[in-house]
Short mmCIF file of N, CA, C and O in Angstrom, two decimals:
data_model
loop_
_atom_site.label_atom_id
_atom_site.label_comp_id
_atom_site.label_asym_id
_atom_site.label_seq_id
_atom_site.Cartn_x
_atom_site.Cartn_y
_atom_site.Cartn_z
N UNK A 85 -14.36 2.86 19.94
CA UNK A 85 -14.41 1.52 19.41
C UNK A 85 -13.08 0.83 19.66
O UNK A 85 -12.03 1.46 19.57
N UNK A 86 -13.14 -0.44 19.94
CA UNK A 86 -11.93 -1.23 20.12
C UNK A 86 -11.22 -1.39 18.78
O UNK A 86 -11.85 -1.53 17.73
N UNK A 87 -9.89 -1.37 18.83
CA UNK A 87 -9.10 -1.58 17.61
C UNK A 87 -9.35 -2.99 17.08
O UNK A 87 -9.39 -3.95 17.85
N UNK A 88 -9.52 -3.10 15.78
CA UNK A 88 -9.68 -4.41 15.16
C UNK A 88 -8.58 -4.60 14.12
O UNK A 88 -8.03 -3.62 13.61
N UNK A 89 -8.26 -5.84 13.82
CA UNK A 89 -7.25 -6.13 12.80
C UNK A 89 -6.05 -6.83 13.37
O UNK A 89 -6.13 -7.53 14.38
N UNK A 90 -4.94 -6.61 12.71
CA UNK A 90 -3.66 -7.22 13.07
C UNK A 90 -2.57 -6.16 12.98
O UNK A 90 -2.78 -5.08 12.45
N UNK A 91 -1.37 -6.51 13.45
CA UNK A 91 -0.26 -5.57 13.41
C UNK A 91 0.72 -5.83 12.26
O UNK A 91 1.59 -5.02 12.00
N UNK A 92 0.57 -6.95 11.56
CA UNK A 92 1.44 -7.25 10.40
C UNK A 92 0.59 -7.81 9.28
O UNK A 92 -0.19 -8.73 9.47
N UNK A 93 0.76 -7.22 8.10
CA UNK A 93 0.01 -7.62 6.91
C UNK A 93 0.97 -7.81 5.75
O UNK A 93 2.03 -7.15 5.69
N UNK A 94 0.60 -8.68 4.80
CA UNK A 94 1.44 -8.93 3.64
C UNK A 94 0.60 -8.80 2.37
O UNK A 94 -0.52 -9.33 2.30
N UNK A 95 1.14 -8.08 1.41
CA UNK A 95 0.58 -8.05 0.05
C UNK A 95 1.66 -8.67 -0.82
O UNK A 95 2.71 -8.07 -1.05
N UNK A 96 1.42 -9.89 -1.25
CA UNK A 96 2.46 -10.65 -1.96
C UNK A 96 2.63 -10.23 -3.41
O UNK A 96 3.56 -10.68 -4.07
N UNK A 97 1.76 -9.39 -3.90
CA UNK A 97 1.79 -9.00 -5.31
C UNK A 97 1.67 -7.49 -5.41
O UNK A 97 0.85 -6.87 -4.75
N UNK A 98 2.54 -6.90 -6.21
CA UNK A 98 2.46 -5.47 -6.47
C UNK A 98 3.17 -5.16 -7.78
O UNK A 98 4.14 -5.82 -8.14
N UNK A 99 2.66 -4.16 -8.49
CA UNK A 99 3.27 -3.78 -9.78
C UNK A 99 2.70 -2.43 -10.20
O UNK A 99 1.48 -2.25 -10.24
N UNK A 100 3.58 -1.49 -10.47
CA UNK A 100 3.18 -0.20 -11.04
C UNK A 100 3.50 -0.25 -12.52
O UNK A 100 4.67 -0.31 -12.91
N UNK A 101 2.49 -0.26 -13.40
CA UNK A 101 2.74 -0.40 -14.83
C UNK A 101 3.56 0.74 -15.40
O UNK A 101 3.36 1.90 -15.03
N UNK A 102 4.48 0.40 -16.28
CA UNK A 102 5.28 1.40 -16.98
C UNK A 102 4.41 2.06 -18.04
O UNK A 102 3.59 1.41 -18.69
N UNK A 103 4.54 3.36 -18.20
CA UNK A 103 3.83 4.06 -19.25
C UNK A 103 2.41 4.46 -18.92
O UNK A 103 1.70 4.95 -19.78
N UNK A 104 1.97 4.27 -17.68
CA UNK A 104 0.59 4.63 -17.36
C UNK A 104 0.52 5.73 -16.30
O UNK A 104 -0.53 6.02 -15.79
N UNK A 105 1.64 6.33 -15.98
CA UNK A 105 1.66 7.34 -14.94
C UNK A 105 1.35 8.74 -15.47
O UNK A 105 1.13 9.65 -14.70
N UNK A 106 1.34 8.94 -16.77
CA UNK A 106 1.09 10.26 -17.32
C UNK A 106 -0.41 10.55 -17.32
O UNK A 106 -1.24 9.65 -17.34
N UNK A 107 -0.74 11.81 -17.29
CA UNK A 107 -2.14 12.20 -17.34
C UNK A 107 -2.45 13.24 -16.29
O UNK A 107 -1.84 13.27 -15.23
N UNK A 108 -3.40 14.09 -16.58
CA UNK A 108 -3.71 15.20 -15.69
C UNK A 108 -4.58 14.78 -14.51
O UNK A 108 -4.54 15.42 -13.47
N UNK A 109 -5.36 13.70 -14.64
CA UNK A 109 -6.29 13.32 -13.59
C UNK A 109 -5.67 12.28 -12.66
O UNK A 109 -5.61 11.09 -12.98
N UNK A 110 -5.22 12.72 -11.50
CA UNK A 110 -4.56 11.82 -10.53
C UNK A 110 -5.48 10.68 -10.13
O UNK A 110 -5.03 9.56 -9.89
N UNK A 111 -6.78 10.91 -10.06
CA UNK A 111 -7.74 9.88 -9.63
C UNK A 111 -7.76 8.70 -10.58
O UNK A 111 -8.05 7.57 -10.16
N UNK A 112 -7.46 8.90 -11.85
CA UNK A 112 -7.53 7.82 -12.84
C UNK A 112 -6.16 7.28 -13.25
O UNK A 112 -6.08 6.45 -14.15
N UNK A 113 -5.10 7.71 -12.59
CA UNK A 113 -3.77 7.17 -12.89
C UNK A 113 -3.68 5.75 -12.35
O UNK A 113 -4.20 5.45 -11.26
N UNK A 114 -3.04 4.86 -13.11
CA UNK A 114 -2.83 3.50 -12.62
C UNK A 114 -2.09 3.55 -11.29
O UNK A 114 -1.16 4.36 -11.12
N UNK A 115 -2.51 2.70 -10.36
CA UNK A 115 -1.84 2.68 -9.06
C UNK A 115 -2.15 1.39 -8.31
O UNK A 115 -3.09 0.68 -8.61
N UNK A 116 -1.30 1.12 -7.33
CA UNK A 116 -1.51 0.11 -6.31
C UNK A 116 -1.75 0.88 -5.02
O UNK A 116 -1.15 1.94 -4.80
N UNK A 117 -2.60 0.37 -4.17
CA UNK A 117 -2.86 1.07 -2.91
C UNK A 117 -3.05 0.07 -1.78
O UNK A 117 -3.54 -1.04 -1.99
N UNK A 118 -2.65 0.50 -0.60
CA UNK A 118 -2.98 -0.19 0.63
C UNK A 118 -4.00 0.68 1.34
O UNK A 118 -3.71 1.82 1.71
N UNK A 119 -5.20 0.17 1.48
CA UNK A 119 -6.26 0.89 2.19
C UNK A 119 -6.18 0.43 3.64
O UNK A 119 -6.41 -0.74 3.93
N UNK A 120 -5.85 1.34 4.53
CA UNK A 120 -5.57 0.99 5.92
C UNK A 120 -6.64 1.61 6.82
O UNK A 120 -6.83 2.82 6.81
N UNK A 121 -7.31 0.76 7.60
CA UNK A 121 -8.33 1.20 8.55
C UNK A 121 -7.77 1.11 9.96
O UNK A 121 -7.29 0.05 10.37
N UNK A 122 -7.84 2.22 10.69
CA UNK A 122 -7.48 2.25 12.10
C UNK A 122 -8.75 2.57 12.88
O UNK A 122 -9.15 3.73 12.98
N UNK A 123 -9.40 1.56 13.41
CA UNK A 123 -10.66 1.77 14.13
C UNK A 123 -10.46 2.09 15.61
O UNK A 123 -11.40 2.41 16.30
N UNK A 124 -9.21 2.03 16.07
CA UNK A 124 -8.94 2.22 17.49
C UNK A 124 -8.81 3.68 17.89
O UNK A 124 -8.94 4.60 17.08
N UNK A 125 -8.50 3.89 19.16
CA UNK A 125 -8.40 5.23 19.74
C UNK A 125 -6.99 5.80 19.75
O UNK A 125 -6.77 6.88 20.28
N UNK A 126 -6.03 5.08 19.18
CA UNK A 126 -4.63 5.51 19.15
C UNK A 126 -4.17 5.60 17.70
O UNK A 126 -4.46 4.70 16.90
N UNK A 127 -3.44 6.68 17.35
CA UNK A 127 -2.86 6.78 16.02
C UNK A 127 -1.97 5.57 15.74
O UNK A 127 -1.25 5.10 16.64
N UNK A 128 -2.00 5.06 14.51
CA UNK A 128 -1.18 3.92 14.11
C UNK A 128 0.07 4.42 13.40
O UNK A 128 -0.02 5.18 12.44
N UNK A 129 1.21 3.99 13.89
CA UNK A 129 2.48 4.27 13.22
C UNK A 129 2.78 3.05 12.34
O UNK A 129 3.01 1.96 12.85
N UNK A 130 2.74 3.26 11.04
CA UNK A 130 2.79 2.16 10.08
C UNK A 130 4.07 2.25 9.25
O UNK A 130 4.46 3.34 8.82
N UNK A 131 4.73 1.11 9.05
CA UNK A 131 5.88 1.04 8.16
C UNK A 131 5.60 0.03 7.05
O UNK A 131 4.91 -0.97 7.26
N UNK A 132 6.12 0.32 5.87
CA UNK A 132 6.01 -0.58 4.73
C UNK A 132 7.42 -0.90 4.25
O UNK A 132 8.27 0.01 4.13
N UNK A 133 7.68 -2.17 3.99
CA UNK A 133 8.94 -2.61 3.40
C UNK A 133 8.59 -3.36 2.12
O UNK A 133 7.71 -4.23 2.13
N UNK A 134 9.27 -3.00 1.03
CA UNK A 134 9.01 -3.61 -0.28
C UNK A 134 10.11 -4.59 -0.62
O UNK A 134 11.30 -4.30 -0.43
N UNK A 135 9.73 -5.75 -1.15
CA UNK A 135 10.65 -6.81 -1.53
C UNK A 135 10.57 -7.03 -3.03
O UNK A 135 9.47 -7.00 -3.60
N UNK A 136 11.72 -7.27 -3.67
CA UNK A 136 11.82 -7.39 -5.13
C UNK A 136 12.46 -8.72 -5.52
O UNK A 136 13.06 -9.40 -4.68
N UNK A 137 12.37 -9.07 -6.78
CA UNK A 137 12.98 -10.31 -7.27
C UNK A 137 14.48 -10.16 -7.53
O UNK A 137 15.20 -11.15 -7.49
N UNK A 138 14.94 -8.94 -7.76
CA UNK A 138 16.31 -8.77 -8.25
C UNK A 138 17.13 -7.72 -7.50
O UNK A 138 18.15 -7.26 -7.99
N UNK A 139 16.68 -7.33 -6.30
CA UNK A 139 17.44 -6.33 -5.54
C UNK A 139 17.05 -6.40 -4.07
O UNK A 139 16.10 -7.08 -3.70
N UNK A 140 17.78 -5.69 -3.26
CA UNK A 140 17.49 -5.64 -1.83
C UNK A 140 16.19 -4.88 -1.57
O UNK A 140 15.75 -4.08 -2.40
N UNK A 141 15.56 -5.12 -0.43
CA UNK A 141 14.30 -4.44 -0.10
C UNK A 141 14.44 -2.92 -0.04
O UNK A 141 15.53 -2.39 0.19
N UNK A 142 13.32 -2.23 -0.22
CA UNK A 142 13.25 -0.78 -0.08
C UNK A 142 12.41 -0.45 1.14
O UNK A 142 11.44 -1.14 1.44
N UNK A 143 12.79 0.60 1.81
CA UNK A 143 12.03 1.03 2.99
C UNK A 143 12.93 1.14 4.19
O UNK A 143 14.14 1.00 4.08
N UNK A 144 12.34 1.38 5.31
CA UNK A 144 10.91 1.45 5.52
C UNK A 144 10.31 2.79 5.09
O UNK A 144 10.93 3.83 5.24
N UNK A 145 9.12 2.70 4.52
CA UNK A 145 8.29 3.86 4.27
C UNK A 145 7.43 4.03 5.52
O UNK A 145 6.94 3.04 6.06
N UNK A 146 7.24 5.25 5.97
CA UNK A 146 6.53 5.48 7.23
C UNK A 146 5.32 6.38 7.01
O UNK A 146 5.43 7.41 6.34
N UNK A 147 4.19 5.98 7.56
CA UNK A 147 2.98 6.79 7.52
C UNK A 147 2.27 6.67 8.86
O UNK A 147 2.48 5.72 9.61
N UNK A 148 1.44 7.65 9.14
CA UNK A 148 0.58 7.62 10.32
C UNK A 148 -0.86 7.54 9.86
O UNK A 148 -1.27 8.28 8.97
N UNK A 149 -1.61 6.61 10.45
CA UNK A 149 -3.04 6.54 10.21
C UNK A 149 -3.70 6.98 11.51
O UNK A 149 -3.56 6.31 12.54
N UNK A 150 -4.37 8.10 11.46
CA UNK A 150 -4.96 8.66 12.67
C UNK A 150 -6.00 7.72 13.27
O UNK A 150 -6.60 6.91 12.56
N UNK A 151 -6.20 7.86 14.56
CA UNK A 151 -7.21 7.07 15.26
C UNK A 151 -8.58 7.28 14.64
O UNK A 151 -8.93 8.39 14.24
N UNK A 152 -9.32 6.18 14.52
CA UNK A 152 -10.69 6.19 13.98
C UNK A 152 -10.76 6.79 12.58
O UNK A 152 -11.72 7.47 12.21
N UNK A 153 -9.72 6.50 11.78
CA UNK A 153 -9.66 7.01 10.41
C UNK A 153 -9.18 5.91 9.48
O UNK A 153 -8.72 4.86 9.89
N UNK A 154 -9.28 6.21 8.18
CA UNK A 154 -8.76 5.31 7.15
C UNK A 154 -7.82 6.10 6.25
O UNK A 154 -7.92 7.32 6.14
N UNK A 155 -6.90 5.39 5.63
CA UNK A 155 -5.92 6.00 4.72
C UNK A 155 -5.85 5.16 3.46
O UNK A 155 -5.64 3.95 3.52
N UNK A 156 -6.05 5.80 2.31
CA UNK A 156 -5.89 5.15 1.01
C UNK A 156 -4.50 5.52 0.52
O UNK A 156 -4.30 6.60 -0.03
N UNK A 157 -3.53 4.65 0.77
CA UNK A 157 -2.12 4.94 0.52
C UNK A 157 -1.69 4.38 -0.82
O UNK A 157 -1.59 3.16 -1.00
N UNK A 158 -1.44 5.26 -1.77
CA UNK A 158 -0.98 4.84 -3.10
C UNK A 158 0.52 4.59 -3.08
O UNK A 158 1.30 5.45 -2.67
N UNK A 159 0.93 3.43 -3.57
CA UNK A 159 2.35 3.10 -3.61
C UNK A 159 3.10 4.04 -4.55
O UNK A 159 4.25 4.36 -4.29
N UNK A 160 2.48 4.48 -5.64
CA UNK A 160 3.19 5.37 -6.56
C UNK A 160 3.33 6.78 -6.01
O UNK A 160 4.01 7.61 -6.61
N UNK A 161 2.74 7.08 -4.86
CA UNK A 161 2.96 8.37 -4.20
C UNK A 161 4.07 8.29 -3.16
O UNK A 161 4.50 9.32 -2.63
N UNK A 162 4.54 7.10 -2.83
CA UNK A 162 5.62 6.94 -1.86
C UNK A 162 6.94 7.39 -2.49
O UNK A 162 7.25 7.02 -3.63
N UNK A 163 7.72 8.18 -1.75
CA UNK A 163 9.01 8.62 -2.30
C UNK A 163 10.13 8.70 -1.27
O UNK A 163 11.26 9.04 -1.61
N UNK A 164 9.86 8.38 -0.02
CA UNK A 164 10.88 8.45 1.01
C UNK A 164 10.92 7.13 1.76
O UNK A 164 9.93 6.77 2.41
N UNK A 165 11.97 6.34 1.60
CA UNK A 165 13.32 6.72 1.23
C UNK A 165 13.64 6.72 -0.26
O UNK A 165 14.71 7.19 -0.66
N UNK A 166 12.76 6.21 -1.12
CA UNK A 166 12.96 6.24 -2.57
C UNK A 166 11.62 5.99 -3.24
O UNK A 166 10.72 5.39 -2.64
N UNK A 167 11.44 6.46 -4.48
CA UNK A 167 10.20 6.16 -5.19
C UNK A 167 10.07 4.65 -5.45
O UNK A 167 11.07 3.95 -5.62
N UNK A 168 8.85 4.17 -5.47
CA UNK A 168 8.61 2.77 -5.80
C UNK A 168 8.88 2.60 -7.30
O UNK A 168 8.35 3.36 -8.11
N UNK A 169 9.73 1.64 -7.68
CA UNK A 169 10.08 1.49 -9.09
C UNK A 169 8.88 1.15 -9.96
O UNK A 169 8.03 0.33 -9.58
N UNK A 170 8.84 1.75 -11.13
CA UNK A 170 7.79 1.48 -12.12
C UNK A 170 8.25 0.32 -13.00
O UNK A 170 9.42 0.20 -13.34
N UNK A 171 7.32 -0.58 -13.34
CA UNK A 171 7.63 -1.69 -14.23
C UNK A 171 8.36 -2.84 -13.56
O UNK A 171 8.93 -3.68 -14.25
N UNK A 172 8.35 -2.89 -12.23
CA UNK A 172 9.00 -3.98 -11.49
C UNK A 172 8.02 -4.59 -10.51
O UNK A 172 7.30 -3.89 -9.81
N UNK A 173 8.01 -5.91 -10.45
CA UNK A 173 7.17 -6.61 -9.48
C UNK A 173 7.75 -6.43 -8.08
O UNK A 173 8.97 -6.38 -7.91
N UNK A 174 6.87 -6.35 -7.10
CA UNK A 174 7.30 -6.26 -5.72
C UNK A 174 6.22 -6.86 -4.81
O UNK A 174 5.09 -7.10 -5.22
N UNK A 175 6.62 -7.11 -3.57
CA UNK A 175 5.69 -7.52 -2.52
C UNK A 175 5.92 -6.58 -1.35
O UNK A 175 6.97 -5.95 -1.24
N UNK A 176 4.93 -6.48 -0.46
CA UNK A 176 5.09 -5.55 0.65
C UNK A 176 4.69 -6.19 1.97
O UNK A 176 3.78 -7.01 2.03
N UNK A 177 5.42 -5.81 3.01
CA UNK A 177 5.09 -6.16 4.38
C UNK A 177 4.74 -4.86 5.08
O UNK A 177 5.51 -3.89 5.05
N UNK A 178 3.56 -4.83 5.69
CA UNK A 178 3.04 -3.64 6.35
C UNK A 178 2.95 -3.95 7.83
O UNK A 178 2.29 -4.92 8.22
N UNK A 179 3.62 -3.14 8.66
CA UNK A 179 3.63 -3.36 10.10
C UNK A 179 3.12 -2.11 10.81
O UNK A 179 3.43 -1.00 10.41
N UNK A 180 2.35 -2.33 11.87
CA UNK A 180 1.76 -1.23 12.62
C UNK A 180 1.96 -1.48 14.11
O UNK A 180 2.00 -2.63 14.55
N UNK A 181 2.06 -0.39 14.88
CA UNK A 181 2.21 -0.54 16.32
C UNK A 181 0.87 -0.80 17.02
O UNK A 181 0.85 -1.13 18.21
N UNK A 182 -0.24 -0.65 16.31
CA UNK A 182 -1.57 -1.01 16.83
C UNK A 182 -2.29 -1.81 15.75
O UNK A 182 -1.93 -1.76 14.57
N UNK A 183 -3.32 -2.52 16.12
CA UNK A 183 -4.07 -3.33 15.17
C UNK A 183 -4.75 -2.44 14.12
O UNK A 183 -5.37 -1.43 14.45
N UNK A 184 -4.61 -2.83 12.85
CA UNK A 184 -5.25 -2.16 11.72
C UNK A 184 -5.76 -3.23 10.76
O UNK A 184 -5.42 -4.40 10.89
N UNK A 185 -6.56 -2.82 9.80
CA UNK A 185 -7.02 -3.71 8.73
C UNK A 185 -6.47 -3.16 7.43
O UNK A 185 -6.50 -1.94 7.19
N UNK A 186 -5.95 -4.05 6.54
CA UNK A 186 -5.35 -3.63 5.28
C UNK A 186 -6.03 -4.34 4.12
O UNK A 186 -6.18 -5.56 4.13
N UNK A 187 -6.41 -3.56 3.12
CA UNK A 187 -6.96 -4.08 1.88
C UNK A 187 -6.08 -3.59 0.74
O UNK A 187 -5.60 -2.45 0.76
N UNK A 188 -5.88 -4.44 -0.27
CA UNK A 188 -5.05 -4.10 -1.42
C UNK A 188 -5.95 -3.77 -2.61
O UNK A 188 -6.90 -4.50 -2.89
N UNK A 189 -5.65 -2.67 -3.29
CA UNK A 189 -6.42 -2.26 -4.46
C UNK A 189 -5.47 -1.92 -5.61
O UNK A 189 -4.42 -1.32 -5.39
N UNK A 190 -5.88 -2.29 -6.82
CA UNK A 190 -5.12 -1.92 -8.02
C UNK A 190 -6.07 -1.30 -9.02
O UNK A 190 -7.16 -1.83 -9.28
N UNK A 191 -5.67 -0.17 -9.58
CA UNK A 191 -6.37 0.44 -10.69
C UNK A 191 -5.41 0.43 -11.87
O UNK A 191 -4.31 0.99 -11.79
N UNK A 192 -5.80 -0.23 -12.96
CA UNK A 192 -4.99 -0.27 -14.18
C UNK A 192 -5.74 0.50 -15.26
O UNK A 192 -6.77 0.04 -15.76
N UNK A 193 -5.23 1.67 -15.58
CA UNK A 193 -5.91 2.53 -16.55
C UNK A 193 -5.13 2.64 -17.86
O UNK A 193 -5.31 3.60 -18.61
N UNK A 194 -4.30 1.63 -18.16
CA UNK A 194 -3.53 1.69 -19.41
C UNK A 194 -4.42 1.57 -20.63
O UNK A 194 -4.10 2.08 -21.68
N UNK A 195 -5.55 0.89 -20.52
CA UNK A 195 -6.48 0.73 -21.65
C UNK A 195 -7.74 1.53 -21.37
O UNK A 195 -8.02 1.92 -20.24
N UNK A 196 -8.52 1.76 -22.41
CA UNK A 196 -9.78 2.51 -22.25
C UNK A 196 -10.72 1.80 -21.29
O UNK A 196 -11.50 2.44 -20.59
N UNK A 197 -10.66 0.46 -21.26
CA UNK A 197 -11.47 -0.32 -20.34
C UNK A 197 -10.72 -0.40 -19.02
O UNK A 197 -9.93 -1.31 -18.80
N UNK A 198 -10.95 0.51 -18.13
CA UNK A 198 -10.23 0.58 -16.85
C UNK A 198 -10.55 -0.65 -16.02
O UNK A 198 -11.69 -1.07 -15.90
N UNK A 199 -9.50 -1.24 -15.44
CA UNK A 199 -9.66 -2.43 -14.61
C UNK A 199 -9.37 -2.09 -13.15
O UNK A 199 -8.36 -1.45 -12.84
N UNK A 200 -10.27 -2.51 -12.26
CA UNK A 200 -10.10 -2.30 -10.83
C UNK A 200 -10.14 -3.66 -10.14
O UNK A 200 -11.03 -4.47 -10.42
N UNK A 201 -9.18 -3.91 -9.26
CA UNK A 201 -9.11 -5.17 -8.53
C UNK A 201 -8.85 -4.84 -7.07
O UNK A 201 -8.11 -3.92 -6.75
N UNK A 202 -9.49 -5.59 -6.18
CA UNK A 202 -9.23 -5.39 -4.76
C UNK A 202 -9.30 -6.74 -4.04
O UNK A 202 -10.02 -7.64 -4.47
N UNK A 203 -8.52 -6.87 -3.00
CA UNK A 203 -8.50 -8.08 -2.19
C UNK A 203 -7.97 -7.74 -0.80
O UNK A 203 -7.28 -6.72 -0.63
N UNK A 204 -8.28 -8.55 0.15
CA UNK A 204 -7.73 -8.34 1.49
C UNK A 204 -6.26 -8.75 1.51
O UNK A 204 -5.89 -9.74 0.88
N UNK A 205 -5.46 -7.99 2.22
CA UNK A 205 -4.07 -8.39 2.44
C UNK A 205 -4.06 -9.60 3.37
O UNK A 205 -5.06 -9.91 4.03
N UNK A 206 -2.94 -10.29 3.42
CA UNK A 206 -2.80 -11.46 4.29
C UNK A 206 -2.45 -11.00 5.71
O UNK A 206 -1.43 -10.32 5.91
N UNK A 207 -3.26 -11.34 6.71
CA UNK A 207 -2.96 -10.94 8.09
C UNK A 207 -1.92 -11.88 8.70
O UNK A 207 -2.21 -13.03 9.01
N UNK A 208 -0.69 -11.39 8.86
CA UNK A 208 0.41 -12.24 9.27
C UNK A 208 0.74 -12.16 10.75
O UNK A 208 1.56 -12.92 11.24
N UNK A 209 0.16 -11.24 11.47
CA UNK A 209 0.52 -11.17 12.89
C UNK A 209 -0.33 -10.20 13.65
O UNK A 209 -1.09 -9.46 13.17
#
């Protein structure tokens, strides 16, 4: 299949809630995620850079999305070059060497009524 998507995506909103990271079930922990689809025949080398209101950017975080695969990348699992700060707003720029599609998802499990939100990232290039 031909690669579809863009090589630069923006998620202008991000936040890992403070106090919701505890718990034994990783699947239900509050998180932000970039769901990345690589429909092409070449592995995608992807970098993420995070921007904050009160400090210099963090990153680049580097991941590979294999050809003809998808990756559900949780921001709270990123730790190199540093963990994503909890309780701080951020935005992210996602760049790939091949066209990919990026969707943003948030799971907020701080309350018994779990909230799930998803939207397409902004295709910037």
